Short mmCIF file of C-alpha atoms in Angstrom, two decimals:
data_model
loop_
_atom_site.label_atom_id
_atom_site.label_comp_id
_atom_site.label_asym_id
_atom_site.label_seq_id
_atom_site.Cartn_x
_atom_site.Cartn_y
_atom_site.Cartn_z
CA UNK A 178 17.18 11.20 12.13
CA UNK A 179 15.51 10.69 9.14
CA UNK A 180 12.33 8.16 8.76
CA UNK A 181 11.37 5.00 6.87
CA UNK A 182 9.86 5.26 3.57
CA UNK A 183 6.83 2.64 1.84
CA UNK A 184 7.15 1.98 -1.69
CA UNK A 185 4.29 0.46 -3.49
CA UNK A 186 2.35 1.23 -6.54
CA UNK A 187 -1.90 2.22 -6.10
CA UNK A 188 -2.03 1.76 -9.94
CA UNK A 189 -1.12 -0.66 -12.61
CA UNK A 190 -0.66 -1.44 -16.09
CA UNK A 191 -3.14 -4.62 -16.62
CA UNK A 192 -3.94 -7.57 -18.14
CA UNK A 193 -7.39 -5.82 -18.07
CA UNK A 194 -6.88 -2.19 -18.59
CA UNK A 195 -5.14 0.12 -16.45
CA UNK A 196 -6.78 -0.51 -12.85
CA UNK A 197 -6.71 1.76 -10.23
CA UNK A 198 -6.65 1.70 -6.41
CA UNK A 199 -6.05 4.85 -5.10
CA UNK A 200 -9.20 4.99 -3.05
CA UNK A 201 -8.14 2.26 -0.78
CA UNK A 202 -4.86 4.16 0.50
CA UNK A 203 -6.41 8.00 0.44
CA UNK A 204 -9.73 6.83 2.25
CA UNK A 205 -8.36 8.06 5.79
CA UNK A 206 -6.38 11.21 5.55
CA UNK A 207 -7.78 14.49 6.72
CA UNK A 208 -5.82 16.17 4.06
CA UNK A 209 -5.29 15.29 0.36
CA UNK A 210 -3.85 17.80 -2.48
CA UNK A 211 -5.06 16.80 -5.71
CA UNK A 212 -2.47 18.33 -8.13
CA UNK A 213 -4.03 18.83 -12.43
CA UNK A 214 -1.76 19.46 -14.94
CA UNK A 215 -0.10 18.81 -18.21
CA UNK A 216 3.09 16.05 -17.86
CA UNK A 217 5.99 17.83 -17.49
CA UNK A 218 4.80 20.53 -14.91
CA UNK A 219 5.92 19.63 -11.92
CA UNK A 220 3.79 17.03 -10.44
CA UNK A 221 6.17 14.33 -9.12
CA UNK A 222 8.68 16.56 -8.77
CA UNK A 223 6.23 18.56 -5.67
CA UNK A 224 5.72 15.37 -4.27
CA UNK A 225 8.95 14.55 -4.15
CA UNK A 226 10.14 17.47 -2.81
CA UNK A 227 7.65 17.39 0.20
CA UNK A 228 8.32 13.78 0.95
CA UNK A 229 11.63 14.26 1.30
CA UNK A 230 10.98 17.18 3.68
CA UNK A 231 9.16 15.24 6.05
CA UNK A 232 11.23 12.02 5.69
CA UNK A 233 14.07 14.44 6.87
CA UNK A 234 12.08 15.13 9.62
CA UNK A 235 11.85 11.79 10.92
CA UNK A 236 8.61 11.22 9.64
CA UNK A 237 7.72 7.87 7.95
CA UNK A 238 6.48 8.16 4.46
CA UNK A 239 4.85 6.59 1.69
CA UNK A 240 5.73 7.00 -2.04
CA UNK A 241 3.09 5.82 -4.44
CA UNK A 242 5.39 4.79 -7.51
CA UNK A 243 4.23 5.30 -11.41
CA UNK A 244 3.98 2.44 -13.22
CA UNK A 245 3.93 3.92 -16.45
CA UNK A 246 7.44 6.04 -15.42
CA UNK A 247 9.96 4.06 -13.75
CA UNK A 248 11.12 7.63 -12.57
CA UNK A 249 7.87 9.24 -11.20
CA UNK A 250 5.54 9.33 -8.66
CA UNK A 251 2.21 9.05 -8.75
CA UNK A 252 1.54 10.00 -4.60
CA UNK A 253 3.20 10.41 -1.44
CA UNK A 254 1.24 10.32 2.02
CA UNK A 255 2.58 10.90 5.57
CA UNK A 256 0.50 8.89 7.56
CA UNK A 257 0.82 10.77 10.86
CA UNK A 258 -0.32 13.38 9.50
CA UNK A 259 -3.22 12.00 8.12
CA UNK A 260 -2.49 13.69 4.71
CA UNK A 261 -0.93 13.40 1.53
CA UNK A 262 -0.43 14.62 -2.19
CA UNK A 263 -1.57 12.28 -5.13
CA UNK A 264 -1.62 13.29 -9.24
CA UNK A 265 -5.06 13.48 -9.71
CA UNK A 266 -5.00 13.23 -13.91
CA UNK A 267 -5.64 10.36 -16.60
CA UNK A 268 -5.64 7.53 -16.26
CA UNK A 269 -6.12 7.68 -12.18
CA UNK A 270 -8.47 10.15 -12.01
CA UNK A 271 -9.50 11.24 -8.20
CA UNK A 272 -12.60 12.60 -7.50
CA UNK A 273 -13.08 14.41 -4.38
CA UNK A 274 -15.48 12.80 -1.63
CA UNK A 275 -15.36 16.44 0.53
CA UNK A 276 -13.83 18.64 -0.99
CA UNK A 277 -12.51 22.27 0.34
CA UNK A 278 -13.02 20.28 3.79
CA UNK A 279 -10.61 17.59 2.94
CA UNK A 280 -9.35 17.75 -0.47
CA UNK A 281 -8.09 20.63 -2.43
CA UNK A 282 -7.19 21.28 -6.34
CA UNK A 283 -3.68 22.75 -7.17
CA UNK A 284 -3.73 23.83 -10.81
CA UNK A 285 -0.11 23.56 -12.36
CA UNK A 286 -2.21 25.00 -15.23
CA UNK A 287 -1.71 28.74 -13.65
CA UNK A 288 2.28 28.34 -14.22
CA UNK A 289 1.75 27.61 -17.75
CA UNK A 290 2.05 30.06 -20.71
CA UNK A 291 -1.08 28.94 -22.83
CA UNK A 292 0.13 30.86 -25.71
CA UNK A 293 3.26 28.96 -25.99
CA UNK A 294 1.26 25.42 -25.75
CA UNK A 295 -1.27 26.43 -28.18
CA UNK A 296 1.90 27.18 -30.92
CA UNK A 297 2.31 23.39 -30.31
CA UNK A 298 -1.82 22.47 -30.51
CA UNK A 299 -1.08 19.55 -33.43
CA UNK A 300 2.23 18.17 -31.66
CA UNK A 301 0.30 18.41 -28.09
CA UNK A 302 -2.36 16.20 -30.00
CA UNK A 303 -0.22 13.74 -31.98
CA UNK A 304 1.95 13.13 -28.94
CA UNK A 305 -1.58 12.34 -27.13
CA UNK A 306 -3.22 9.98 -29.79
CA UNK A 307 -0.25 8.18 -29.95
CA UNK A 308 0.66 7.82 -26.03
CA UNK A 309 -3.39 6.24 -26.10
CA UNK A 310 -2.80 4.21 -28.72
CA UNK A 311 0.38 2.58 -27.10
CA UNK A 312 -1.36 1.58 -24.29
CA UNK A 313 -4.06 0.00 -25.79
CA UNK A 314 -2.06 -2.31 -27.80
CA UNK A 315 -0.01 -2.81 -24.12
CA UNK A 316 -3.25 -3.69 -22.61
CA UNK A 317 -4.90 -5.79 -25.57
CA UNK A 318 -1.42 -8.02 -25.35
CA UNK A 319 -1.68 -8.53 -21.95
CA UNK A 320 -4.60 -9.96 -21.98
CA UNK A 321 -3.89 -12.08 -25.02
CA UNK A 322 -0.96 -13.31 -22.06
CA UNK A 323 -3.29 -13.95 -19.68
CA UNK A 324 -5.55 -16.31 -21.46
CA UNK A 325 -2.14 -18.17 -22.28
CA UNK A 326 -1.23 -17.85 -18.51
CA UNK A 327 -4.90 -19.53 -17.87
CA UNK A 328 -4.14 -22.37 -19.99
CA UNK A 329 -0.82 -22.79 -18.04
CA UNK A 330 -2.69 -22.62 -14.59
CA UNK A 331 -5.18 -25.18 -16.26
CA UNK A 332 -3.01 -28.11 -15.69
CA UNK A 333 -2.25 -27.34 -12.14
CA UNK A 334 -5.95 -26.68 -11.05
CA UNK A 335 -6.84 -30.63 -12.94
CA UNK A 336 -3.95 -31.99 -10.85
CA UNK A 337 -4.50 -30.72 -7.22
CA UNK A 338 -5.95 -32.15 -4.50
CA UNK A 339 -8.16 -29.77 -3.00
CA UNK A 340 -8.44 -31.42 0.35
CA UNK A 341 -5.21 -30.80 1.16
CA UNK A 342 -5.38 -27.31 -0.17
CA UNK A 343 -8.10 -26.69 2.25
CA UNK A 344 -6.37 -28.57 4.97
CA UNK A 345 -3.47 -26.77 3.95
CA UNK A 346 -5.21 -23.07 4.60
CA UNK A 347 -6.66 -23.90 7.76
CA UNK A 348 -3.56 -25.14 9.72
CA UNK A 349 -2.09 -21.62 8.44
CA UNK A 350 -5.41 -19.55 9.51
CA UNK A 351 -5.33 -21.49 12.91
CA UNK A 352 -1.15 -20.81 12.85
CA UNK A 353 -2.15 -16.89 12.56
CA UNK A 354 -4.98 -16.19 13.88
CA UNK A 355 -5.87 -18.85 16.39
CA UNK A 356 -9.22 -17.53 18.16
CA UNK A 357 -8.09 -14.29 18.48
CA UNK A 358 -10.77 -11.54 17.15
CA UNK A 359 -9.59 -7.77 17.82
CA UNK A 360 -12.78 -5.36 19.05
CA UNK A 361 -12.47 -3.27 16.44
CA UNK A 362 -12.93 -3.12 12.92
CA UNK A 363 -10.08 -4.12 10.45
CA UNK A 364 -9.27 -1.24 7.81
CA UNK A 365 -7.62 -2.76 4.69
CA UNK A 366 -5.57 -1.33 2.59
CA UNK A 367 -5.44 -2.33 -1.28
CA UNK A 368 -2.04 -1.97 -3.18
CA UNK A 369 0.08 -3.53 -6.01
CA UNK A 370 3.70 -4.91 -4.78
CA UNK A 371 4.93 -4.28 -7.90
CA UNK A 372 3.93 -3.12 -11.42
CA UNK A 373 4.69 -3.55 -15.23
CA UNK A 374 6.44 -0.92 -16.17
CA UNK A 375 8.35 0.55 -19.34
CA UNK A 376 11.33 -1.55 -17.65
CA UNK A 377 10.22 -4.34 -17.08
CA UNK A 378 8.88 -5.86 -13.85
CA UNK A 379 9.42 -4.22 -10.82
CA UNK A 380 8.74 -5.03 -7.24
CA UNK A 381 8.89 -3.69 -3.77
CA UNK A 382 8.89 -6.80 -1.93
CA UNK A 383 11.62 -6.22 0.27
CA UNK A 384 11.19 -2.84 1.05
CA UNK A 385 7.54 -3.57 2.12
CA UNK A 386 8.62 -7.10 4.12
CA UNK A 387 11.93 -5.07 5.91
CA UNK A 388 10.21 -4.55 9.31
CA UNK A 389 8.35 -7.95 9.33
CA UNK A 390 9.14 -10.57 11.43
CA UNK A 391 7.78 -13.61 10.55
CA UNK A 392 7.78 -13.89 6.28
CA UNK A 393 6.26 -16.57 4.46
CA UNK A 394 7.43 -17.32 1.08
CA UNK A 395 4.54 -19.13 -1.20
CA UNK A 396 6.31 -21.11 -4.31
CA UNK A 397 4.64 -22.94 -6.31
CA UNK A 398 3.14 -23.32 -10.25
CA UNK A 399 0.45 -21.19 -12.39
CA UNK A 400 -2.52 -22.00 -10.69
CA UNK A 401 -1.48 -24.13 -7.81
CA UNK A 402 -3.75 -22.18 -5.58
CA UNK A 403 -1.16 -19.30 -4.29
CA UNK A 404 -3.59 -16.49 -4.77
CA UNK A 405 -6.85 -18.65 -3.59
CA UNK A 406 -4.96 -18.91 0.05
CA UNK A 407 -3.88 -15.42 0.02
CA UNK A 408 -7.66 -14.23 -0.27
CA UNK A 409 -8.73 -16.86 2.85
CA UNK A 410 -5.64 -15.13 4.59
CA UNK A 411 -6.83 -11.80 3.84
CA UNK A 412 -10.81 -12.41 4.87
CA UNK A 413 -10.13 -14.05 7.61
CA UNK A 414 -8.00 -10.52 8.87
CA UNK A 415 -11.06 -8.35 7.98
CA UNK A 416 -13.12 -10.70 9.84
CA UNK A 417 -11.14 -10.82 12.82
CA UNK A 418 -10.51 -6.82 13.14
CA UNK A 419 -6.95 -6.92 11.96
CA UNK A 420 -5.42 -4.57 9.39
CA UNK A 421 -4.22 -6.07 6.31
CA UNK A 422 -2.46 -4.83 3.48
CA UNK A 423 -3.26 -6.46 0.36
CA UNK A 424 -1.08 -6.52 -2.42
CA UNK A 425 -3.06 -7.52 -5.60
CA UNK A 426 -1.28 -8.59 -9.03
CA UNK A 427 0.15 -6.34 -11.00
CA UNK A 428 -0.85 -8.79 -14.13
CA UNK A 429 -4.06 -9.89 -12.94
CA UNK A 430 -5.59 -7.61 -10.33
CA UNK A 431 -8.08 -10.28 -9.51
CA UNK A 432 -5.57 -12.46 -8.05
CA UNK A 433 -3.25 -11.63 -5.16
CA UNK A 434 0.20 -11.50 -5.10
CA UNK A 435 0.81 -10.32 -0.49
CA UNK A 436 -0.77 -10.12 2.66
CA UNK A 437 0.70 -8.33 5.02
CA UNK A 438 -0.69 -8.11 8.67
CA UNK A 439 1.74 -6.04 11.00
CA UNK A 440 -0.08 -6.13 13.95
CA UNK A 441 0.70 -10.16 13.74
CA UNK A 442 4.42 -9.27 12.55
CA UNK A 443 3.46 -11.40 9.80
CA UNK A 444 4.08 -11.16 5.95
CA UNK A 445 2.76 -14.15 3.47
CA UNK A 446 3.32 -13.47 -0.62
CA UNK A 447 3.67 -15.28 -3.59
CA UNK A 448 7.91 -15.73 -4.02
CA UNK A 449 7.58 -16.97 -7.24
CA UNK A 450 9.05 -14.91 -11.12
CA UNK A 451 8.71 -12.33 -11.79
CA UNK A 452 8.98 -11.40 -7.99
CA UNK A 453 11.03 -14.83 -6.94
CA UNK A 454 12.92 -14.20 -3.56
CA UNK A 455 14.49 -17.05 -0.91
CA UNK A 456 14.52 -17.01 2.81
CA UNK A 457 17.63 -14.59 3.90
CA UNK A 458 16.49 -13.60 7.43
CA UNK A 459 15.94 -15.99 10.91
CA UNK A 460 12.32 -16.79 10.98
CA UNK A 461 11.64 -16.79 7.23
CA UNK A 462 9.82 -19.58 5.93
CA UNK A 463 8.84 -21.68 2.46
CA UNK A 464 5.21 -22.73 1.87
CA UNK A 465 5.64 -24.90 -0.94
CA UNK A 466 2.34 -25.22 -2.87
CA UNK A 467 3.67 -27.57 -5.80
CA UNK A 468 4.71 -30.23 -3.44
CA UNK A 469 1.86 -29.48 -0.96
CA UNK A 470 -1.27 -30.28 -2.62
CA UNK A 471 -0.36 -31.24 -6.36
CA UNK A 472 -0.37 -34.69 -8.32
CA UNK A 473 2.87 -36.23 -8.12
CA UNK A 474 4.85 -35.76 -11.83
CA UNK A 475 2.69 -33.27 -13.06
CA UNK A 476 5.44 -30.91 -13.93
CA UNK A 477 7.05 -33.57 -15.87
CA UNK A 478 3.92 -35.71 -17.38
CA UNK A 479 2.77 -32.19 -18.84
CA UNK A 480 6.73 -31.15 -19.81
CA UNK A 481 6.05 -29.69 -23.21
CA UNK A 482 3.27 -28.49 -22.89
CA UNK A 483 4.26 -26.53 -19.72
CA UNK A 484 7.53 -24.95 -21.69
CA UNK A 485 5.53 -23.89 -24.93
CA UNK A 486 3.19 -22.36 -23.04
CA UNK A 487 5.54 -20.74 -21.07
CA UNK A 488 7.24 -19.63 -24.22
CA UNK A 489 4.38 -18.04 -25.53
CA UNK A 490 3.82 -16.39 -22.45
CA UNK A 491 6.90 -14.45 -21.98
CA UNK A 492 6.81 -13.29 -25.94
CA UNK A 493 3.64 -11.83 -24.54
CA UNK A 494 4.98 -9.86 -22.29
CA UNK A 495 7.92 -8.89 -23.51
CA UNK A 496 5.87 -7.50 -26.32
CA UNK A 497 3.07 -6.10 -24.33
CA UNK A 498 6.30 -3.89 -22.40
CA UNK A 499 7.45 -2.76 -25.69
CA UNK A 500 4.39 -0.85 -26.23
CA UNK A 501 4.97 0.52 -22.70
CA UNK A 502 8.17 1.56 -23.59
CA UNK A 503 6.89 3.22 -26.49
CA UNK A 504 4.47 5.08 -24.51
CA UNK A 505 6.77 6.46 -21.99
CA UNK A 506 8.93 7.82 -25.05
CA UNK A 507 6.50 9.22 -26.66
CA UNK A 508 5.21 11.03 -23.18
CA UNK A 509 8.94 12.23 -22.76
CA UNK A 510 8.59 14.29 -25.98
CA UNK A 511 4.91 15.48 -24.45
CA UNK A 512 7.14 16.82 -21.39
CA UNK A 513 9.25 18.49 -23.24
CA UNK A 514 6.65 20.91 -24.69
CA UNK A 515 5.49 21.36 -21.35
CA UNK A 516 8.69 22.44 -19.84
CA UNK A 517 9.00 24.74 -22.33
CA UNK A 518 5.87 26.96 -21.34
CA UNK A 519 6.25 26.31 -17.63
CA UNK A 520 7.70 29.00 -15.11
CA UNK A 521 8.52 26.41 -12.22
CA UNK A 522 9.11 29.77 -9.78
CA UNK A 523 5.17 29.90 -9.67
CA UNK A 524 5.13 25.64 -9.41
CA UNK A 525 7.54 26.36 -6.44
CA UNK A 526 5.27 28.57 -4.52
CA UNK A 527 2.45 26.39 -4.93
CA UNK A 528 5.26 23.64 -3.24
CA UNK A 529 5.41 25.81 -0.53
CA UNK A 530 1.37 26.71 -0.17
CA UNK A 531 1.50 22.43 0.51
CA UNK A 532 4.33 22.67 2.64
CA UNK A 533 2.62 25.22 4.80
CA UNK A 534 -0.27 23.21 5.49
CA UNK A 535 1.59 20.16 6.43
CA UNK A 536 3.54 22.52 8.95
CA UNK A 537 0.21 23.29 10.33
CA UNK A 538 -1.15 19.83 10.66
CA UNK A 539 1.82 18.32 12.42
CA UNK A 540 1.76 21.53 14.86
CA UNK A 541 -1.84 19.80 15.17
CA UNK A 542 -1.22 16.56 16.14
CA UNK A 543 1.90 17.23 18.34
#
């Protein structure tokens, strides 16, 4: 029977740069394969490949998505075995922390005909500049949508009445956690839920929620405190020794958009666009933030402001995935020239050279 697989992404395409965090999820495997190489050789297409082995297996497995290729991978660990495979080029760059002992290179560069690439030395470059310059004008819009999104939030924060936000985050603190505190020490995970990407928004919400019990669905406005009660949430886990997952914004990394703690069966994340869901199973629930803890009216005292802002805020972003687009087209011509020097029999038996080791490690831990 085969397993369960994790989607979620470990990098993302920011309102302040790309921002990476890969550490969080490879700090505790015994194993890691750190595969270098053009795009185009091979990369997700190993990982791929081995995931699906061991999902066939009946092993549970987690795919780290690319949010820069709606189609790739960036990752995939099998967390039994306490190892994993991640694309260690730009922009998430992983540097070993013991390596030989617990991570190893795999250089796609040996199935590579150098002589072919270098015929293509100005295309190789042009294709480069212009993938780089893509993203920076992705990345410089963002932002220019955040500060519009901050303006947005603005009104919410003037309007709310943060004594019954705080009231609001204790009952649910007392709700989870009670006076419970585990004797151990809480190891947190750091993810994105979902990512901007050359289509659009995507999210992994339900995927990631399937096996919870209890879900808690936050709605509420820009800045009605959604993100400010996720952190509390999340602290208070670390504090108390539980594992968390926590998802952070794939717009703003600095604000969070899930915290998941499974050994509480509970999930609590912010339901609101571009990742809006509705209760659909027994035991979900809505938190509702707007009518919780904010002024009376203020949706429709502040009415035009709210929808020009709001206006000006998806032209943003719309724009800002444009240039995201433009990058991933631009990066499909790069693969081409890649493909064409690459003899994927030699990629294949450095597959297998993976595949080998993971057959040793689970004869390990059986």
């Amino acid at each position: 029977m085969a397993g369960k697989v994790l989607n979620y992404y470990a990098g993302g395409n920011t309102a302040r740069g790309f921002h990476s965090l890969f550490e969080s999820n490879l700090q505790h495997l015994d194993r890691l394969f750190i595969l270098k190489g053009g795009p185009g050789t091979g990369k997700s297409s190993i990982m791929k490949k081995v995931g699906a082995e061991w999902l066939e297996k009946g092993y549970t497995i987690e795919y780290i998505h690319c949010s820069s290729d709606n189609n790739s991978i960036d990752g995939v660990i099998i967390p039994k075995l306490k190892a994993g495979i991640v694309d260690g080029t730009a922009p998430h760059v992983i540097e070993p922390k013991v390596p030989g002992a617990i991570e190893n290179y795999i250089n796609l560069g040996e199935a590579w005909d150098a002589d072919v690439l270098s015929v293509q030395k100005k295309e190789i470059q042009k294709h480069t500049n212009n993938i780089s310059k893509a993203f920076e004008s992705a990345y410089a819009v963002f932002k220019e949508a955040l500060k519009i999104h901050d303006d947005w939030e603005k009104i919410y924060i003037e309007n709310m009445d943060f004594e019954k936000a705080n009231k609001l985050t204790g009952s649910l603190l007392e709700a989870f956690f009670g006076n419970i505190v585990l004797n151990k020490k809480s190891i947190v995970k750091h993810r994105f839920l979902g990512a901007a990407t050359p289509q659009g928004a995507v999210d992994f919400v339900q995927n990631l929620t399937e096996d919870v019990p209890k879900r808690y669905f936050i709605k509420g406005r820009p800045g009605s405190g959604k993100s400010t009660l996720l952190k509390k949430i999340a602290a208070k886990a670390e504090e108390t020794g539980f594992d968390a997952e926590v998802y952070h914004c794939g717009f703003d990394p600095n604000s969070l958009d899930m915290v998941i703690i499974r050994e509480l069966g509970i999930c609590i994340f912010d339901s609101t666009a571009p990742h809006e869901y509705f209760p659909s199973r027994e035991g979900d629930e809505i938190i509702d933030m707007y009518k919780s803890i904010i002024e009376p009216s203020t949706d429709e005292i502040f009415a035009d402001k709210i929808e020009a802002l709001s206006k000006q805020y998806r032209f943003k972003m719309k724009e800002a995935t444009s240039y995201l687009k433009l990058a991933k087209s631009l990066h499909d011509e790069l693969e081409k020239i890649y493909v064409q020097a690459m003899d994927f029999s030699k990629v294949d038996r450095l597959t297998e050279k993976i595949s080998i080791e993971f057959k040793r490690m689970a004869e390990i831990t059986v």
